[in-house]
Amino acid sequence: QPYRYIHFIWIKMIVVGDIHGDLNQFIYPLLEFQRNRTKYKKLIYLGDYIDRGTSNVYIYELIKYFQNNDKDIVFLRGNHEFY
């Protein structure tokens, strides 16, 4: 039994990575997730939110809001985040 400690969970989710301060890349998956809550169970952002773009402050504030208000949206820390 090589996989006895691994549990596979088959759910539909949206996974987003490396938006680097681009508000559109942050918002579009969020809107898609909100419109289709019955289809998608999780929205996962993989980090690198606020590195180069022009909307770093807005993205940071949205992350703080959703971290506190929606447990189905997960934010992982990338190598550009130090909060």
JSON list of C-alpha atoms in Angstrom, two decimals:
[
{"chain": "A", "resi": 1, "resn": "GLN", "atom": "CA", "xyz": [0.00, 0.00, 0.00]},
{"chain": "A", "resi": 2, "resn": "PRO", "atom": "CA", "xyz": [2.28, 2.81, -1.15]},
{"chain": "A", "resi": 3, "resn": "TYR", "atom": "CA", "xyz": [-0.50, 5.42, -0.83]},
{"chain": "A", "resi": 4, "resn": "ARG", "atom": "CA", "xyz": [-1.94, 4.62, 2.56]},
{"chain": "A", "resi": 5, "resn": "TYR", "atom": "CA", "xyz": [-1.21, 8.14, 3.93]},
{"chain": "A", "resi": 6, "resn": "ILE", "atom": "CA", "xyz": [-2.46, 9.97, 0.86]},
{"chain": "A", "resi": 7, "resn": "HIS", "atom": "CA", "xyz": [-6.14, 10.79, 0.63]},
{"chain": "A", "resi": 8, "resn": "PHE", "atom": "CA", "xyz": [-7.39, 11.89, -2.76]},
{"chain": "A", "resi": 9, "resn": "ILE", "atom": "CA", "xyz": [-10.21, 14.40, -2.75]},
{"chain": "A", "resi": 10, "resn": "TRP", "atom": "CA", "xyz": [-11.81, 14.98, -6.11]},
{"chain": "A", "resi": 11, "resn": "ILE", "atom": "CA", "xyz": [-13.37, 18.42, -6.19]},
{"chain": "A", "resi": 12, "resn": "LYS", "atom": "CA", "xyz": [-13.49, 21.12, -8.81]},
{"chain": "A", "resi": 13, "resn": "MET", "atom": "CA", "xyz": [-11.47, 24.18, -7.93]},
{"chain": "A", "resi": 14, "resn": "ILE", "atom": "CA", "xyz": [-9.87, 27.20, -9.50]},
{"chain": "A", "resi": 15, "resn": "VAL", "atom": "CA", "xyz": [-6.13, 27.59, -8.97]},
{"chain": "A", "resi": 16, "resn": "VAL", "atom": "CA", "xyz": [-4.39, 30.89, -9.76]},
{"chain": "A", "resi": 17, "resn": "GLY", "atom": "CA", "xyz": [-0.69, 31.68, -9.60]},
{"chain": "A", "resi": 18, "resn": "ASP", "atom": "CA", "xyz": [1.69, 34.59, -10.06]},
{"chain": "A", "resi": 19, "resn": "ILE", "atom": "CA", "xyz": [-0.54, 37.60, -10.60]},
{"chain": "A", "resi": 20, "resn": "HIS", "atom": "CA", "xyz": [2.25, 40.06, -9.71]},
{"chain": "A", "resi": 21, "resn": "GLY", "atom": "CA", "xyz": [0.05, 43.05, -8.96]},
{"chain": "A", "resi": 22, "resn": "ASP", "atom": "CA", "xyz": [-2.28, 42.70, -11.94]},
{"chain": "A", "resi": 23, "resn": "LEU", "atom": "CA", "xyz": [-5.74, 43.41, -10.55]},
{"chain": "A", "resi": 24, "resn": "ASN", "atom": "CA", "xyz": [-7.51, 41.86, -13.54]},
{"chain": "A", "resi": 25, "resn": "GLN", "atom": "CA", "xyz": [-5.71, 38.57, -13.02]},
{"chain": "A", "resi": 26, "resn": "PHE", "atom": "CA", "xyz": [-6.79, 38.67, -9.39]},
{"chain": "A", "resi": 27, "resn": "ILE", "atom": "CA", "xyz": [-10.42, 39.67, -9.97]},
{"chain": "A", "resi": 28, "resn": "TYR", "atom": "CA", "xyz": [-11.39, 37.48, -12.95]},
{"chain": "A", "resi": 29, "resn": "PRO", "atom": "CA", "xyz": [-10.95, 34.12, -11.16]},
{"chain": "A", "resi": 30, "resn": "LEU", "atom": "CA", "xyz": [-12.65, 35.59, -8.08]},
{"chain": "A", "resi": 31, "resn": "LEU", "atom": "CA", "xyz": [-15.71, 36.60, -10.11]},
{"chain": "A", "resi": 32, "resn": "GLU", "atom": "CA", "xyz": [-15.79, 33.23, -11.86]},
{"chain": "A", "resi": 33, "resn": "PHE", "atom": "CA", "xyz": [-15.68, 31.50, -8.48]},
{"chain": "A", "resi": 34, "resn": "GLN", "atom": "CA", "xyz": [-18.42, 33.70, -7.00]},
{"chain": "A", "resi": 35, "resn": "ARG", "atom": "CA", "xyz": [-20.71, 33.15, -10.00]},
{"chain": "A", "resi": 36, "resn": "ASN", "atom": "CA", "xyz": [-20.25, 29.37, -9.93]},
{"chain": "A", "resi": 37, "resn": "ARG", "atom": "CA", "xyz": [-20.19, 28.42, -6.25]},
{"chain": "A", "resi": 38, "resn": "THR", "atom": "CA", "xyz": [-22.08, 25.22, -6.93]},
{"chain": "A", "resi": 39, "resn": "LYS", "atom": "CA", "xyz": [-19.55, 24.16, -9.57]},
{"chain": "A", "resi": 40, "resn": "TYR", "atom": "CA", "xyz": [-16.30, 25.11, -7.81]},
{"chain": "A", "resi": 41, "resn": "LYS", "atom": "CA", "xyz": [-15.65, 24.28, -4.17]},
{"chain": "A", "resi": 42, "resn": "LYS", "atom": "CA", "xyz": [-12.36, 26.16, -3.67]},
{"chain": "A", "resi": 43, "resn": "LEU", "atom": "CA", "xyz": [-10.44, 29.07, -5.11]},
{"chain": "A", "resi": 44, "resn": "ILE", "atom": "CA", "xyz": [-6.71, 28.81, -4.43]},
{"chain": "A", "resi": 45, "resn": "TYR", "atom": "CA", "xyz": [-4.21, 31.59, -5.08]},
{"chain": "A", "resi": 46, "resn": "LEU", "atom": "CA", "xyz": [-0.63, 30.33, -5.17]},
{"chain": "A", "resi": 47, "resn": "GLY", "atom": "CA", "xyz": [1.20, 33.48, -4.16]},
{"chain": "A", "resi": 48, "resn": "ASP", "atom": "CA", "xyz": [3.30, 36.19, -5.81]},
{"chain": "A", "resi": 49, "resn": "TYR", "atom": "CA", "xyz": [0.47, 38.70, -5.49]},
{"chain": "A", "resi": 50, "resn": "ILE", "atom": "CA", "xyz": [2.20, 42.04, -5.09]},
{"chain": "A", "resi": 51, "resn": "ASP", "atom": "CA", "xyz": [5.53, 42.05, -6.83]},
{"chain": "A", "resi": 52, "resn": "ARG", "atom": "CA", "xyz": [5.53, 44.24, -9.98]},
{"chain": "A", "resi": 53, "resn": "GLY", "atom": "CA", "xyz": [2.08, 45.54, -10.82]},
{"chain": "A", "resi": 54, "resn": "THR", "atom": "CA", "xyz": [0.34, 48.82, -10.20]},
{"chain": "A", "resi": 55, "resn": "SER", "atom": "CA", "xyz": [-2.47, 47.47, -7.99]},
{"chain": "A", "resi": 56, "resn": "ASN", "atom": "CA", "xyz": [-0.48, 46.02, -5.11]},
{"chain": "A", "resi": 57, "resn": "VAL", "atom": "CA", "xyz": [-2.34, 47.90, -2.36]},
{"chain": "A", "resi": 58, "resn": "TYR", "atom": "CA", "xyz": [-5.78, 46.97, -3.71]},
{"chain": "A", "resi": 59, "resn": "ILE", "atom": "CA", "xyz": [-4.83, 43.33, -4.05]},
{"chain": "A", "resi": 60, "resn": "TYR", "atom": "CA", "xyz": [-3.40, 43.25, -0.54]},
{"chain": "A", "resi": 61, "resn": "GLU", "atom": "CA", "xyz": [-6.62, 44.74, 0.88]},
{"chain": "A", "resi": 62, "resn": "LEU", "atom": "CA", "xyz": [-8.76, 42.23, -1.03]},
{"chain": "A", "resi": 63, "resn": "ILE", "atom": "CA", "xyz": [-6.62, 39.36, 0.27]},
{"chain": "A", "resi": 64, "resn": "LYS", "atom": "CA", "xyz": [-7.07, 40.57, 3.85]},
{"chain": "A", "resi": 65, "resn": "TYR", "atom": "CA", "xyz": [-10.83, 40.88, 3.37]},
{"chain": "A", "resi": 66, "resn": "PHE", "atom": "CA", "xyz": [-11.32, 37.43, 1.85]},
{"chain": "A", "resi": 67, "resn": "GLN", "atom": "CA", "xyz": [-8.98, 35.72, 4.32]},
{"chain": "A", "resi": 68, "resn": "ASN", "atom": "CA", "xyz": [-11.28, 36.87, 7.10]},
{"chain": "A", "resi": 69, "resn": "ASN", "atom": "CA", "xyz": [-14.63, 36.38, 5.34]},
{"chain": "A", "resi": 70, "resn": "ASP", "atom": "CA", "xyz": [-14.50, 33.38, 3.00]},
{"chain": "A", "resi": 71, "resn": "LYS", "atom": "CA", "xyz": [-12.97, 30.07, 4.04]},
{"chain": "A", "resi": 72, "resn": "ASP", "atom": "CA", "xyz": [-13.37, 28.63, 0.52]},
{"chain": "A", "resi": 73, "resn": "ILE", "atom": "CA", "xyz": [-10.75, 31.04, -0.82]},
{"chain": "A", "resi": 74, "resn": "VAL", "atom": "CA", "xyz": [-7.19, 30.05, 0.09]},
{"chain": "A", "resi": 75, "resn": "PHE", "atom": "CA", "xyz": [-4.14, 32.30, -0.18]},
{"chain": "A", "resi": 76, "resn": "LEU", "atom": "CA", "xyz": [-0.72, 30.68, -0.09]},
{"chain": "A", "resi": 77, "resn": "ARG", "atom": "CA", "xyz": [2.35, 32.80, 0.42]},
{"chain": "A", "resi": 78, "resn": "GLY", "atom": "CA", "xyz": [4.73, 33.14, -2.52]},
{"chain": "A", "resi": 79, "resn": "ASN", "atom": "CA", "xyz": [8.38, 34.18, -2.50]},
{"chain": "A", "resi": 80, "resn": "HIS", "atom": "CA", "xyz": [7.43, 37.87, -2.91]},
{"chain": "A", "resi": 81, "resn": "GLU", "atom": "CA", "xyz": [5.20, 38.08, 0.17]},
{"chain": "A", "resi": 82, "resn": "PHE", "atom": "CA", "xyz": [6.64, 38.79, 3.60]},
{"chain": "A", "resi": 83, "resn": "TYR", "atom": "CA", "xyz": [3.50, 39.53, 5.64]}
]
